[in-house]
mmCIF file of C-alpha atoms and ligand atoms in Angstrom:
data_model
loop_
_atom_site.group_PDB
_atom_site.id
_atom_site.type_symbol
_atom_site.label_atom_id
_atom_site.label_comp_id
_atom_site.label_asym_id
_atom_site.label_seq_id
_atom_site.Cartn_x
_atom_site.Cartn_y
_atom_site.Cartn_z
ATOM 1 C CA MET F 1276 0.000 0.000 0.000
ATOM 2 C CA VAL F 1277 1.137 3.549 -0.694
ATOM 3 C CA GLU F 1278 2.587 5.457 2.228
ATOM 4 C CA ILE F 1279 0.617 8.441 3.521
ATOM 5 C CA VAL F 1280 2.499 10.825 5.812
ATOM 6 C CA ALA F 1281 1.463 14.065 7.467
ATOM 7 C CA LEU F 1282 2.410 17.287 5.729
ATOM 8 C CA ASN F 1283 4.668 18.485 8.545
ATOM 9 C CA GLU F 1284 8.372 19.290 8.628
ATOM 10 C CA THR F 1285 9.414 15.631 8.396
ATOM 11 C CA GLY F 1286 6.900 14.861 5.664
ATOM 12 C CA ILE F 1287 8.014 17.872 3.644
ATOM 13 C CA ALA F 1288 11.682 16.886 3.880
ATOM 14 C CA ARG F 1289 10.843 13.352 2.704
ATOM 15 C CA GLY F 1290 8.564 14.567 -0.068
ATOM 16 C CA ALA F 1291 11.180 17.009 -1.323
ATOM 17 C CA ALA F 1292 13.838 14.280 -1.409
ATOM 18 C CA VAL F 1293 11.563 11.930 -3.384
ATOM 19 C CA LEU F 1294 10.742 14.723 -5.861
ATOM 20 C CA ARG F 1295 14.391 15.695 -6.345
ATOM 21 C CA ASP F 1296 15.094 12.019 -6.994
ATOM 22 C CA GLY F 1297 12.607 11.893 -9.873
ATOM 23 C CA GLY F 1298 9.763 10.304 -7.857
ATOM 24 C CA LEU F 1299 6.040 11.089 -7.686
ATOM 25 C CA VAL F 1300 4.575 12.808 -4.617
ATOM 26 C CA ALA F 1301 0.906 13.705 -4.158
ATOM 27 C CA PHE F 1302 0.409 16.892 -2.142
ATOM 28 C CA PRO F 1303 -2.448 19.227 -1.271
ATOM 29 C CA THR F 1304 -2.901 22.692 -2.745
ATOM 30 C CA GLU F 1305 -5.708 25.134 -1.928
ATOM 31 C CA THR F 1306 -7.638 23.749 -4.962
ATOM 32 C CA VAL F 1307 -7.162 19.961 -5.200
ATOM 33 C CA TYR F 1308 -4.416 17.421 -4.509
ATOM 34 C CA GLY F 1309 -1.724 17.443 -7.175
ATOM 35 C CA LEU F 1310 0.370 14.545 -8.475
ATOM 36 C CA GLY F 1311 3.795 16.154 -8.408
ATOM 37 C CA ALA F 1312 7.070 15.501 -10.214
ATOM 38 C CA ASP F 1313 10.214 17.577 -10.797
ATOM 39 C CA ALA F 1314 9.112 19.819 -13.688
ATOM 40 C CA THR F 1315 12.673 20.076 -14.995
ATOM 41 C CA ASN F 1316 12.998 16.288 -15.394
ATOM 42 C CA ASP F 1317 11.367 14.782 -18.521
ATOM 43 C CA ARG F 1318 11.653 11.287 -17.111
ATOM 44 C CA ALA F 1319 9.888 12.227 -13.864
ATOM 45 C CA VAL F 1320 7.160 14.031 -15.812
ATOM 46 C CA ALA F 1321 6.675 10.971 -18.037
ATOM 47 C CA ARG F 1322 5.926 8.984 -14.877
ATOM 48 C CA ILE F 1323 2.996 11.342 -14.148
ATOM 49 C CA PHE F 1324 1.334 10.424 -17.448
ATOM 50 C CA GLU F 1325 2.049 6.755 -16.851
ATOM 51 C CA ALA F 1326 0.522 6.903 -13.358
ATOM 52 C CA LYS F 1327 -2.584 8.766 -14.490
ATOM 53 C CA GLN F 1328 -3.081 6.260 -17.338
ATOM 54 C CA ARG F 1329 -4.048 9.086 -19.633
ATOM 55 C CA PRO F 1330 -4.165 8.103 -23.318
ATOM 56 C CA GLN F 1331 -2.964 11.620 -24.249
ATOM 57 C CA PHE F 1332 -0.293 14.084 -23.250
ATOM 58 C CA ASN F 1333 -2.021 17.137 -21.825
ATOM 59 C CA PRO F 1334 0.250 20.033 -20.901
ATOM 60 C CA LEU F 1335 0.738 20.279 -17.130
ATOM 61 C CA ILE F 1336 0.903 23.170 -14.671
ATOM 62 C CA ALA F 1337 4.298 24.000 -13.136
ATOM 63 C CA HIS F 1338 3.963 25.022 -9.484
ATOM 64 C CA VAL F 1339 6.434 27.480 -7.964
ATOM 65 C CA SER F 1340 6.997 28.415 -4.330
ATOM 66 C CA THR F 1341 6.737 32.195 -4.819
ATOM 67 C CA PRO F 1342 5.210 34.418 -7.523
ATOM 68 C CA GLU F 1343 8.657 35.858 -8.371
ATOM 69 C CA GLU F 1344 10.017 32.402 -9.212
ATOM 70 C CA ALA F 1345 7.579 32.117 -12.116
ATOM 71 C CA TRP F 1346 9.539 34.686 -14.113
ATOM 72 C CA ASP F 1347 12.573 32.385 -14.160
ATOM 73 C CA HIS F 1348 10.595 30.168 -16.547
ATOM 74 C CA VAL F 1349 8.019 32.206 -18.473
ATOM 75 C CA GLN F 1350 7.901 35.637 -20.058
ATOM 76 C CA ARG F 1351 6.126 38.544 -18.393
ATOM 77 C CA THR F 1352 3.360 39.814 -20.658
ATOM 78 C CA PRO F 1353 1.529 42.953 -19.438
ATOM 79 C CA ALA F 1354 -1.626 40.951 -18.645
ATOM 80 C CA GLY F 1355 0.388 38.171 -17.026
ATOM 81 C CA ARG F 1356 2.149 40.641 -14.781
ATOM 82 C CA ALA F 1357 -1.131 42.301 -13.724
ATOM 83 C CA LEU F 1358 -2.926 38.999 -13.046
ATOM 84 C CA ALA F 1359 0.020 37.576 -11.111
ATOM 85 C CA ALA F 1360 0.187 40.713 -8.961
ATOM 86 C CA ALA F 1361 -3.546 40.512 -8.232
ATOM 87 C CA PHE F 1362 -4.060 36.769 -7.674
ATOM 88 C CA TRP F 1363 -0.774 35.077 -6.758
ATOM 89 C CA PRO F 1364 -0.243 33.211 -4.594
ATOM 90 C CA GLY F 1365 -3.618 31.635 -5.285
ATOM 91 C CA PRO F 1366 -5.879 29.473 -7.479
ATOM 92 C CA LEU F 1367 -5.024 31.069 -10.833
ATOM 93 C CA THR F 1368 -2.929 29.406 -13.547
ATOM 94 C CA LEU F 1369 -1.353 31.591 -16.231
ATOM 95 C CA VAL F 1370 -0.355 30.294 -19.673
ATOM 96 C CA LEU F 1371 2.608 32.360 -20.854
ATOM 97 C CA PRO F 1372 5.397 32.049 -23.443
ATOM 98 C CA ARG F 1373 8.309 29.932 -22.263
ATOM 99 C CA ARG F 1374 11.508 31.891 -21.826
ATOM 100 C CA SER F 1375 14.270 30.988 -24.250
ATOM 101 C CA ASP F 1376 16.284 29.666 -21.283
ATOM 102 C CA CYS F 1377 13.253 27.853 -19.784
ATOM 103 C CA ARG F 1378 14.245 24.713 -17.884
ATOM 104 C CA LEU F 1379 10.730 23.281 -17.704
ATOM 105 C CA SER F 1380 10.444 19.853 -19.297
ATOM 106 C CA LEU F 1381 9.231 19.933 -22.908
ATOM 107 C CA LEU F 1382 7.010 16.972 -22.092
ATOM 108 C CA SER F 1383 5.350 18.918 -19.251
ATOM 109 C CA SER F 1384 4.247 21.591 -21.718
ATOM 110 C CA ALA F 1385 3.523 18.904 -24.370
ATOM 111 C CA GLY F 1386 6.046 20.455 -26.728
ATOM 112 C CA LEU F 1387 4.240 23.836 -26.838
ATOM 113 C CA GLU F 1388 5.970 27.205 -26.792
ATOM 114 C CA THR F 1389 3.848 28.262 -23.848
ATOM 115 C CA ALA F 1390 3.813 26.888 -20.307
ATOM 116 C CA ALA F 1391 1.156 26.953 -17.594
ATOM 117 C CA ILE F 1392 2.405 28.124 -14.225
ATOM 118 C CA ARG F 1393 0.991 28.981 -10.825
ATOM 119 C CA SER F 1394 2.091 29.950 -7.348
ATOM 120 C CA PRO F 1395 -0.298 28.200 -4.950
ATOM 121 C CA SER F 1396 -1.326 29.840 -1.675
ATOM 122 C CA HIS F 1397 -1.519 26.616 0.392
ATOM 123 C CA ALA F 1398 1.109 26.982 3.146
ATOM 124 C CA GLY F 1399 2.096 23.295 3.078
ATOM 125 C CA ALA F 1400 2.391 23.268 -0.709
ATOM 126 C CA ARG F 1401 4.559 26.389 -0.578
ATOM 127 C CA ALA F 1402 6.821 24.870 2.055
ATOM 128 C CA LEU F 1403 7.203 21.705 -0.041
ATOM 129 C CA LEU F 1404 7.991 23.691 -3.206
ATOM 130 C CA ALA F 1405 10.557 25.781 -1.328
ATOM 131 C CA ALA F 1406 12.190 22.607 0.009
ATOM 132 C CA VAL F 1407 12.357 21.055 -3.474
ATOM 133 C CA GLY F 1408 13.947 24.222 -4.852
ATOM 134 C CA ARG F 1409 12.632 23.400 -8.324
ATOM 135 C CA PRO F 1410 9.303 23.897 -10.091
ATOM 136 C CA VAL F 1411 6.939 20.950 -9.633
ATOM 137 C CA ALA F 1412 4.632 19.774 -12.433
ATOM 138 C CA ALA F 1413 1.315 18.599 -11.027
ATOM 139 C CA PRO F 1414 -1.984 17.639 -12.582
ATOM 140 C CA SER F 1415 -4.840 16.659 -10.293
ATOM 141 C CA ALA F 1416 -3.846 13.476 -8.431
ATOM 142 C CA ASN F 1417 -6.472 11.172 -9.903
ATOM 143 C CA ARG F 1418 -6.507 8.502 -12.514
ATOM 144 C CA SER F 1419 -7.678 9.787 -15.891
ATOM 145 C CA GLY F 1420 -11.475 9.994 -16.047
ATOM 146 C CA GLN F 1421 -11.951 10.036 -12.275
ATOM 147 C CA LEU F 1422 -12.863 12.961 -10.038
ATOM 148 C CA SER F 1423 -10.251 15.401 -8.806
ATOM 149 C CA PRO F 1424 -9.170 14.468 -5.254
ATOM 150 C CA THR F 1425 -9.621 16.839 -2.330
ATOM 151 C CA THR F 1426 -8.354 14.495 0.421
ATOM 152 C CA ALA F 1427 -5.371 12.160 0.809
ATOM 153 C CA ALA F 1428 -7.794 9.213 0.949
ATOM 154 C CA HIS F 1429 -9.200 10.135 -2.484
ATOM 155 C CA VAL F 1430 -5.665 10.087 -3.897
ATOM 156 C CA ALA F 1431 -4.883 6.709 -2.349
ATOM 157 C CA ARG F 1432 -8.128 5.235 -3.705
ATOM 158 C CA SER F 1433 -7.530 6.545 -7.226
ATOM 159 C CA LEU F 1434 -3.782 6.100 -7.665
ATOM 160 C CA GLY F 1435 -2.779 3.554 -5.013
ATOM 161 C CA ASP F 1436 0.889 2.664 -5.231
ATOM 162 C CA ARG F 1437 1.336 4.373 -8.592
ATOM 163 C CA VAL F 1438 2.489 7.298 -6.448
ATOM 164 C CA ASP F 1439 5.625 7.037 -4.276
ATOM 165 C CA LEU F 1440 4.338 9.112 -1.356
ATOM 166 C CA ILE F 1441 1.173 10.974 -0.364
ATOM 167 C CA LEU F 1442 1.492 14.041 1.862
ATOM 168 C CA ASP F 1443 -1.689 14.445 3.910
ATOM 169 C CA GLY F 1444 -2.540 18.073 4.637
ATOM 170 C CA GLY F 1445 -6.252 17.539 5.229
ATOM 171 C CA PRO F 1446 -9.036 18.575 2.858
ATOM 172 C CA CYS F 1447 -8.398 21.232 0.181
ATOM 173 C CA PRO F 1448 -10.143 24.511 1.060
ATOM 174 C CA VAL F 1449 -11.207 25.590 -2.471
ATOM 175 C CA GLY F 1450 -12.124 22.132 -3.752
ATOM 176 C CA VAL F 1451 -12.192 22.977 -7.479
ATOM 177 C CA GLU F 1452 -9.245 23.362 -9.830
ATOM 178 C CA SER F 1453 -7.519 26.652 -10.531
ATOM 179 C CA THR F 1454 -8.818 29.042 -13.157
ATOM 180 C CA VAL F 1455 -6.658 28.785 -16.299
ATOM 181 C CA VAL F 1456 -6.077 32.001 -18.270
ATOM 182 C CA ASP F 1457 -4.031 32.238 -21.438
ATOM 183 C CA ALA F 1458 -2.164 35.502 -20.923
ATOM 184 C CA SER F 1459 0.161 34.895 -23.870
ATOM 185 C CA ILE F 1460 -2.467 36.447 -26.150
ATOM 186 C CA SER F 1461 -4.309 39.755 -26.078
ATOM 187 C CA PRO F 1462 -6.963 39.908 -24.844
ATOM 188 C CA PRO F 1463 -6.234 36.982 -22.539
ATOM 189 C CA ALA F 1464 -8.591 34.020 -22.787
ATOM 190 C CA LEU F 1465 -10.346 31.975 -20.150
ATOM 191 C CA LEU F 1466 -9.365 28.351 -20.821
ATOM 192 C CA ARG F 1467 -10.892 26.806 -17.696
ATOM 193 C CA PRO F 1468 -13.146 28.347 -15.048
ATOM 194 C CA GLY F 1469 -12.023 27.703 -11.484
ATOM 195 C CA GLY F 1470 -11.126 29.132 -8.099
ATOM 196 C CA VAL F 1471 -10.831 32.770 -9.280
ATOM 197 C CA THR F 1472 -13.919 34.156 -11.038
ATOM 198 C CA ALA F 1473 -13.901 35.565 -14.568
ATOM 199 C CA GLU F 1474 -15.463 38.767 -13.191
ATOM 200 C CA ALA F 1475 -12.560 39.287 -10.789
ATOM 201 C CA ILE F 1476 -10.079 38.714 -13.613
ATOM 202 C CA GLU F 1477 -11.887 41.096 -15.969
ATOM 203 C CA ALA F 1478 -11.925 43.756 -13.254
ATOM 204 C CA VAL F 1479 -8.115 43.560 -13.065
ATOM 205 C CA LEU F 1480 -7.726 43.527 -16.858
ATOM 206 C CA GLY F 1481 -10.158 46.396 -17.300
ATOM 207 C CA GLY F 1482 -11.871 44.557 -20.172
ATOM 208 C CA PRO F 1483 -13.439 41.260 -21.212
ATOM 209 C CA LEU F 1484 -11.638 37.942 -21.498
ATOM 210 C CA ALA F 1485 -11.803 36.057 -24.782
ATOM 211 C CA THR F 1486 -13.585 32.713 -24.380
ATOM 212 C CA ALA F 1487 -12.776 29.365 -25.886
ATOM 213 C CA VAL F 1488 -15.559 27.732 -27.874
ATOM 214 C CA PRO F 1489 -15.701 23.989 -27.117
ATOM 215 C CA GLY F 1490 -14.431 22.010 -30.080
ATOM 216 C CA GLU F 1491 -13.445 25.140 -31.982
ATOM 217 C CA GLY F 1492 -10.692 26.483 -29.818
ATOM 218 C CA LEU F 1493 -10.337 30.204 -29.475
ATOM 219 C CA LYS F 1494 -12.140 32.704 -31.650
ATOM 220 C CA SER F 1495 -9.204 35.057 -31.354
ATOM 221 C CA PRO F 1496 -6.558 34.314 -33.955
ATOM 222 C CA GLY F 1497 -3.259 32.660 -33.551
ATOM 223 C CA MET F 1498 -3.707 30.480 -30.499
ATOM 224 C CA LEU F 1499 -4.755 27.312 -28.903
ATOM 225 C CA ASP F 1500 -6.203 24.005 -29.679
ATOM 226 C CA SER F 1501 -2.754 24.083 -31.245
ATOM 227 C CA HIS F 1502 -0.848 20.976 -30.349
ATOM 228 C CA TYR F 1503 2.824 20.767 -31.026
ATOM 229 C CA ALA F 1504 3.501 19.058 -34.328
ATOM 230 C CA PRO F 1505 6.752 19.040 -36.248
ATOM 231 C CA VAL F 1506 6.951 21.191 -39.376
ATOM 232 C CA LEU F 1507 8.167 18.172 -41.376
ATOM 233 C CA PRO F 1508 5.747 15.459 -42.471
ATOM 234 C CA LEU F 1509 5.662 12.529 -40.110
ATOM 235 C CA ARG F 1510 5.272 8.867 -41.020
ATOM 236 C CA MET F 1511 4.394 6.261 -38.384
ATOM 237 C CA ASN F 1512 5.181 2.551 -38.061
ATOM 238 C CA ALA F 1513 8.281 2.856 -40.224
ATOM 239 C CA THR F 1514 10.659 -0.081 -40.483
ATOM 240 C CA ALA F 1515 13.394 1.856 -42.291
ATOM 241 C CA ALA F 1516 14.100 5.394 -43.467
ATOM 242 C CA GLU F 1517 13.298 6.321 -47.051
ATOM 243 C CA PRO F 1518 15.712 8.689 -48.832
ATOM 244 C CA GLY F 1519 15.868 12.061 -47.062
ATOM 245 C CA GLU F 1520 13.989 10.875 -43.988
ATOM 246 C CA ALA F 1521 15.201 11.063 -40.410
ATOM 247 C CA LEU F 1522 14.407 7.849 -38.563
ATOM 248 C CA LEU F 1523 13.207 8.066 -34.970
ATOM 249 C CA GLY F 1524 13.683 4.598 -33.580
ATOM 250 C CA PHE F 1525 12.494 2.624 -30.582
ATOM 251 C CA ALA F 1526 14.097 -0.315 -28.818
ATOM 252 C CA GLY F 1527 17.171 -0.439 -31.017
ATOM 253 C CA THR F 1528 15.695 0.196 -34.489
ATOM 254 C CA ARG F 1529 18.467 -0.376 -36.996
ATOM 255 C CA ASP F 1530 20.040 2.752 -38.568
ATOM 256 C CA ALA F 1531 17.917 5.075 -36.431
ATOM 257 C CA THR F 1532 18.942 8.754 -36.452
ATOM 258 C CA MET F 1533 17.851 8.892 -32.806
ATOM 259 C CA ASP F 1534 16.259 6.243 -30.593
ATOM 260 C CA LEU F 1535 13.443 7.095 -28.167
ATOM 261 C CA SER F 1536 14.568 4.298 -25.876
ATOM 262 C CA PRO F 1537 17.261 1.859 -27.002
ATOM 263 C CA GLY F 1538 16.203 -0.459 -24.169
ATOM 264 C CA GLY F 1539 12.531 -0.409 -25.177
ATOM 265 C CA ASP F 1540 11.285 1.451 -22.072
ATOM 266 C CA LEU F 1541 8.039 3.306 -22.882
ATOM 267 C CA VAL F 1542 8.391 5.786 -19.991
ATOM 268 C CA GLU F 1543 11.840 6.750 -21.264
ATOM 269 C CA ALA F 1544 10.432 7.017 -24.795
ATOM 270 C CA ALA F 1545 7.720 9.422 -23.598
ATOM 271 C CA ALA F 1546 10.324 11.480 -21.773
ATOM 272 C CA ASN F 1547 12.366 11.836 -24.969
ATOM 273 C CA LEU F 1548 9.498 12.266 -27.444
ATOM 274 C CA PHE F 1549 9.203 16.054 -27.751
ATOM 275 C CA ALA F 1550 12.908 16.797 -27.417
ATOM 276 C CA MET F 1551 13.760 14.277 -30.158
ATOM 277 C CA LEU F 1552 10.951 15.421 -32.482
ATOM 278 C CA HIS F 1553 12.249 18.988 -32.081
ATOM 279 C CA ALA F 1554 15.805 17.858 -32.793
ATOM 280 C CA LEU F 1555 14.834 15.981 -35.983
ATOM 281 C CA ASP F 1556 12.457 18.696 -37.219
ATOM 282 C CA ASP F 1557 15.207 20.183 -39.319
ATOM 283 C CA SER F 1558 15.465 21.207 -42.960
ATOM 284 C CA ARG F 1559 18.282 18.692 -43.468
ATOM 285 C CA TYR F 1560 15.482 16.124 -43.690
ATOM 286 C CA ARG F 1561 12.416 15.834 -45.883
ATOM 287 C CA ALA F 1562 10.316 13.947 -43.337
ATOM 288 C CA ILE F 1563 10.460 12.150 -40.010
ATOM 289 C CA ALA F 1564 9.795 8.424 -40.001
ATOM 290 C CA VAL F 1565 8.976 6.928 -36.613
ATOM 291 C CA ALA F 1566 9.347 3.279 -35.720
ATOM 292 C CA ARG F 1567 6.354 1.342 -34.407
ATOM 293 C CA ILE F 1568 5.658 2.101 -30.746
ATOM 294 C CA PRO F 1569 3.777 -0.556 -28.733
ATOM 295 C CA ASP F 1570 0.236 0.717 -28.133
ATOM 296 C CA SER F 1571 0.120 -0.160 -24.460
ATOM 297 C CA ARG F 1572 0.440 1.873 -21.250
ATOM 298 C CA ILE F 1573 2.068 5.241 -21.943
ATOM 299 C CA GLY F 1574 2.703 4.056 -25.507
ATOM 300 C CA ARG F 1575 -0.942 4.941 -26.203
ATOM 301 C CA ALA F 1576 -0.245 8.598 -25.391
ATOM 302 C CA ILE F 1577 2.873 8.518 -27.582
ATOM 303 C CA ASN F 1578 0.884 7.069 -30.494
ATOM 304 C CA ASP F 1579 -1.925 9.580 -29.952
ATOM 305 C CA ARG F 1580 0.546 12.450 -30.302
ATOM 306 C CA LEU F 1581 2.232 10.867 -33.349
ATOM 307 C CA ARG F 1582 -1.115 10.224 -35.059
ATOM 308 C CA ARG F 1583 -2.139 13.873 -34.636
ATOM 309 C CA ALA F 1584 1.206 15.062 -35.941
ATOM 310 C CA ALA F 1585 0.928 12.727 -38.944
ATOM 311 C CA ALA F 1586 -2.691 13.709 -39.676
ATOM 312 C CA GLU F 1587 -2.132 17.456 -39.444
ATOM 313 C CA ARG F 1588 -0.559 17.251 -42.906
ATOM 314 C CA PRO F 1589 -3.223 16.102 -45.352
ATOM 315 C CA ALA F 1590 -0.811 16.509 -48.289
ATOM 316 C CA GLN F 1591 1.371 13.768 -46.880
ATOM 317 C CA THR F 1592 0.142 10.410 -48.137
ATOM 318 C CA ALA F 1593 3.277 8.328 -47.858
ATOM 319 C CA VAL F 1594 2.657 4.805 -46.620
HETATM 320 O O1 TXA N 135 -5.928 23.487 -9.351
HETATM 321 C C1 TXA N 135 -5.209 23.026 -10.232
HETATM 322 O O2 TXA N 135 -4.953 23.660 -11.260
HETATM 323 C C2 TXA N 135 -4.619 21.632 -10.002
HETATM 324 C C3 TXA N 135 -3.663 21.737 -8.826
HETATM 325 C C4 TXA N 135 -2.925 20.471 -8.567
HETATM 326 O O3 TXA N 135 -2.762 22.806 -9.030
HETATM 327 N N1 TXA N 135 -3.966 21.150 -11.184
HETATM 328 C C5 TXA N 135 -4.653 20.810 -12.305
HETATM 329 O O4 TXA N 135 -3.865 20.389 -13.354
HETATM 330 O O5 TXA N 135 -5.871 20.889 -12.397
HETATM 331 P P1 TXA N 135 -4.425 19.665 -14.655
HETATM 332 O O6 TXA N 135 -3.225 19.078 -15.363
HETATM 333 O O7 TXA N 135 -5.506 18.719 -14.290
HETATM 334 O O8 TXA N 135 -4.975 20.848 -15.533
HETATM 335 C C6 TXA N 135 -4.098 21.679 -16.271
HETATM 336 C C7 TXA N 135 -4.897 22.511 -17.253
HETATM 337 C C8 TXA N 135 -5.402 21.651 -18.389
HETATM 338 O O9 TXA N 135 -6.712 22.051 -18.728
HETATM 339 C C9 TXA N 135 -4.414 21.993 -19.506
HETATM 340 O O10 TXA N 135 -4.946 21.797 -20.784
HETATM 341 C C10 TXA N 135 -4.108 23.452 -19.221
HETATM 342 O O11 TXA N 135 -4.059 23.528 -17.819
HETATM 343 N N2 TXA N 135 -2.790 23.852 -19.758
HETATM 344 C C11 TXA N 135 -1.577 23.532 -19.280
HETATM 345 N N3 TXA N 135 -0.596 24.033 -20.046
HETATM 346 C C12 TXA N 135 -1.187 24.698 -21.046
HETATM 347 C C13 TXA N 135 -0.713 25.441 -22.173
HETATM 348 N N4 TXA N 135 0.592 25.593 -22.417
HETATM 349 N N5 TXA N 135 -1.626 25.975 -22.999
HETATM 350 C C14 TXA N 135 -2.949 25.827 -22.749
HETATM 351 N N6 TXA N 135 -3.460 25.137 -21.702
HETATM 352 C C15 TXA N 135 -2.603 24.590 -20.869
HETATM 353 MG MG1 MG N 136 -7.464 17.149 -13.864
#
């Protein structure tokens, strides 16, 4: 059975050590319990997706111990600065452009050029984040498709020993997830309602938020529903490279340009996916061929991402 320890000084020291070691720690925030991993470690972040058994890679929120720390990772837009000043620490998540020197895992932002970040107000969460000394990626600590957990017992029931440690800080005071605002665009857009109301946000902005239309993405141009896809055409289930193709291998594919996991470990493959796609998305090649990835466990999320990237280019009809 998974170990549940109190969120006190000892628990925080243990939790921080597990996180720095690449492990998974569930911890309370003012909104819901998060399933945390070192946000600068692709491998640790891959374990989050594996534990949640999500068939897709959704970009995650990076949690920082103080509002100021956010600016080490993302760019300050005027709206981002104003909303952070008004609502941080607290239940607001801001989507902002990654800095060029951003150390957040590419997998945690699903390969996008933006990252979601928040500074929670929960005292125990802040103490844990300060002890880790690194940003912590954390989606809600539930298995995909289940309810967001607001107690340590909910987490244990949903994730069991898929998590290394649960820090019990009692029930979460807000009980619903943070509000997510995309402040990388102007006007900013409400991506998810939550702990901070749209009215309060609009009062700070001095104008209306753009709203996302389900299934259509944002009405405002230039953003969202956008998933990272390489510029080059992508071909799945390749056994060998055709002329001009880069070959992204798995489990020792012969003549691979790069190999997602020479040892055939799907968690390692997920950790390397976005970084390797970025590296091969280069005009030296005409296309990226990807070896067959087993469609089990986190391999389903890898194949989901590859399928979207392959389909986003209707002109590409190669076998
Ligand atoms: O209250 C919360 O926000 C909790 C606690 C643990 O902090 N976390 C949480 O995380 O609800 P999660 O992963 O369940 O939700 C993250 C939301 C998703 O809707 C995701 O699509 C969005 O944030 N998101 C993250 N990065 C994004 C990005 N770069 N662009 C657009 N949306 C993003
Ligand atoms: Mg969730």
